[in-house]
XYZ file of C-alpha atoms in Angstrom:
156
model
C 117.431 77.627 118.731
C 120.778 76.468 117.933
C 122.219 78.814 115.332
C 123.088 75.775 113.253
C 119.873 74.380 112.881
C 117.493 75.400 110.105
C 114.225 74.091 109.648
C 113.616 72.416 106.518
C 110.797 72.826 103.857
C 110.237 69.232 104.416
C 109.366 69.625 108.021
C 105.940 71.022 106.372
C 103.379 68.606 105.147
C 103.821 67.423 101.605
C 100.935 69.310 100.074
C 102.596 72.641 101.683
C 106.122 72.121 100.455
C 105.460 73.731 96.774
C 104.762 76.755 98.324
C 108.555 77.620 98.754
C 111.149 77.273 96.349
C 113.842 76.559 98.643
C 115.065 73.785 100.893
C 115.594 75.517 104.103
C 114.184 78.325 106.063
C 116.712 81.296 107.196
C 117.636 81.462 110.965
C 114.807 84.008 111.573
C 112.251 81.814 110.010
C 113.589 78.751 111.647
C 113.147 80.315 115.021
C 109.741 81.371 114.331
C 108.676 78.261 112.418
C 107.014 76.484 115.545
C 105.136 79.647 116.413
C 103.855 80.455 112.629
C 103.132 76.975 111.625
C 102.082 75.331 114.823
C 100.197 77.609 117.033
C 97.688 80.271 116.806
C 99.716 82.896 118.975
C 99.881 86.686 118.064
C 103.341 87.883 117.311
C 104.988 91.027 116.120
C 108.029 90.480 113.889
C 110.603 93.679 113.435
C 113.560 92.883 111.381
C 115.166 94.824 108.479
C 113.790 94.441 104.621
C 114.811 91.285 103.167
C 114.968 89.065 106.311
C 112.137 86.910 105.644
C 109.023 88.368 107.172
C 106.745 87.661 104.210
C 107.555 83.945 104.420
C 106.658 83.907 108.091
C 103.178 85.450 106.957
C 103.032 82.593 104.517
C 103.679 80.179 107.014
C 100.954 81.618 109.069
C 98.639 81.540 106.207
C 99.638 77.630 105.739
C 98.715 77.222 109.557
C 95.384 78.510 108.690
C 94.762 76.704 105.582
C 96.110 73.286 107.407
C 92.915 73.467 109.477
C 91.100 72.941 106.113
C 93.031 70.303 104.314
C 91.636 67.002 103.971
C 94.258 64.032 104.306
C 94.471 63.783 100.600
C 95.560 67.254 100.114
C 91.953 68.666 99.163
C 91.313 72.242 100.562
C 87.706 71.984 102.203
C 85.974 75.105 103.681
C 83.066 77.391 103.477
C 84.057 80.075 100.795
C 84.501 83.553 102.281
C 85.210 82.380 105.852
C 88.880 82.391 105.459
C 90.537 86.181 105.053
C 94.215 87.382 105.399
C 95.037 90.778 105.043
C 98.425 92.119 103.599
C 99.160 95.738 104.026
C 102.413 97.196 102.131
C 103.722 100.720 101.812
C 103.341 100.508 98.014
C 101.095 99.455 95.201
C 103.773 97.884 93.159
C 104.830 95.437 96.181
C 101.200 94.282 96.473
C 101.031 93.743 92.848
C 104.189 91.616 93.263
C 102.770 89.884 95.961
C 99.623 89.376 94.387
C 100.971 87.608 91.468
C 103.169 85.470 93.704
C 100.425 84.541 95.860
C 97.907 83.845 93.159
C 100.672 81.539 91.728
C 101.368 79.916 95.178
C 97.656 79.254 96.395
C 95.821 79.050 93.481
C 95.725 75.614 93.056
C 93.838 75.268 96.208
C 91.030 77.679 94.771
C 92.286 80.615 97.103
C 91.491 84.029 95.472
C 93.934 86.792 95.978
C 92.704 90.210 95.372
C 94.217 93.864 95.326
C 92.025 96.264 97.249
C 93.585 99.978 96.908
C 92.131 103.426 97.445
C 91.913 103.977 93.679
C 89.558 100.710 93.190
C 86.134 101.915 94.129
C 84.553 98.445 93.704
C 85.572 96.943 96.992
C 84.499 98.388 100.136
C 84.228 96.992 103.899
C 80.748 95.869 103.201
C 81.817 93.991 100.155
C 84.709 92.226 102.213
C 82.063 91.294 104.922
C 79.634 89.944 102.680
C 82.313 88.046 100.614
C 81.223 84.255 100.033
C 83.179 83.708 97.005
C 86.443 84.903 98.396
C 88.985 82.331 100.189
C 91.776 84.885 100.898
C 92.268 88.792 100.609
C 95.463 90.472 100.583
C 95.286 94.212 100.902
C 96.994 97.513 100.179
C 94.239 99.795 101.732
C 94.405 100.865 105.153
C 91.587 101.551 107.451
C 89.906 98.213 107.195
C 88.990 96.822 110.520
C 91.410 93.793 111.270
C 88.629 91.870 112.832
C 87.434 90.795 109.569
C 90.566 88.700 108.885
C 92.010 85.649 110.500
C 95.838 86.921 109.331
C 97.031 90.091 109.325
C 100.624 91.216 108.057
C 101.514 95.024 108.014
C 104.844 95.243 105.901
C 106.215 98.771 106.131
C 109.798 97.681 104.944
């Protein structure tokens, strides 16, 4: 990709643009935009803290959601069938992302949950059987990734 060509948030469908508070994706995000938003390819991103990996994860979430958005922008799916997982090195980071993602995705009925080792209510069986959960963002390790549609492991 030309180093001067940045993808615009306007390159997203109108109903997804409000997820981002900026006008242009940075160079890393622009280079990965097509893979994240227009394909189902697996990828590994290894870049320094603050380089924009979480935005790439959000683009992958939007890719998943785009399969269940009607032309009038309504989110239509069977509850409990779409799950993503976010694993981070600290509970504080998870709580920050939880607040942010509940704000970004809540209007579509996406429920973001924090699952940690000190929360005994949730376990693998609860996750598998979930019918009321649209999205799961976790900190707890040891949960099989095959239970989820999108996986991000953020270790800084």
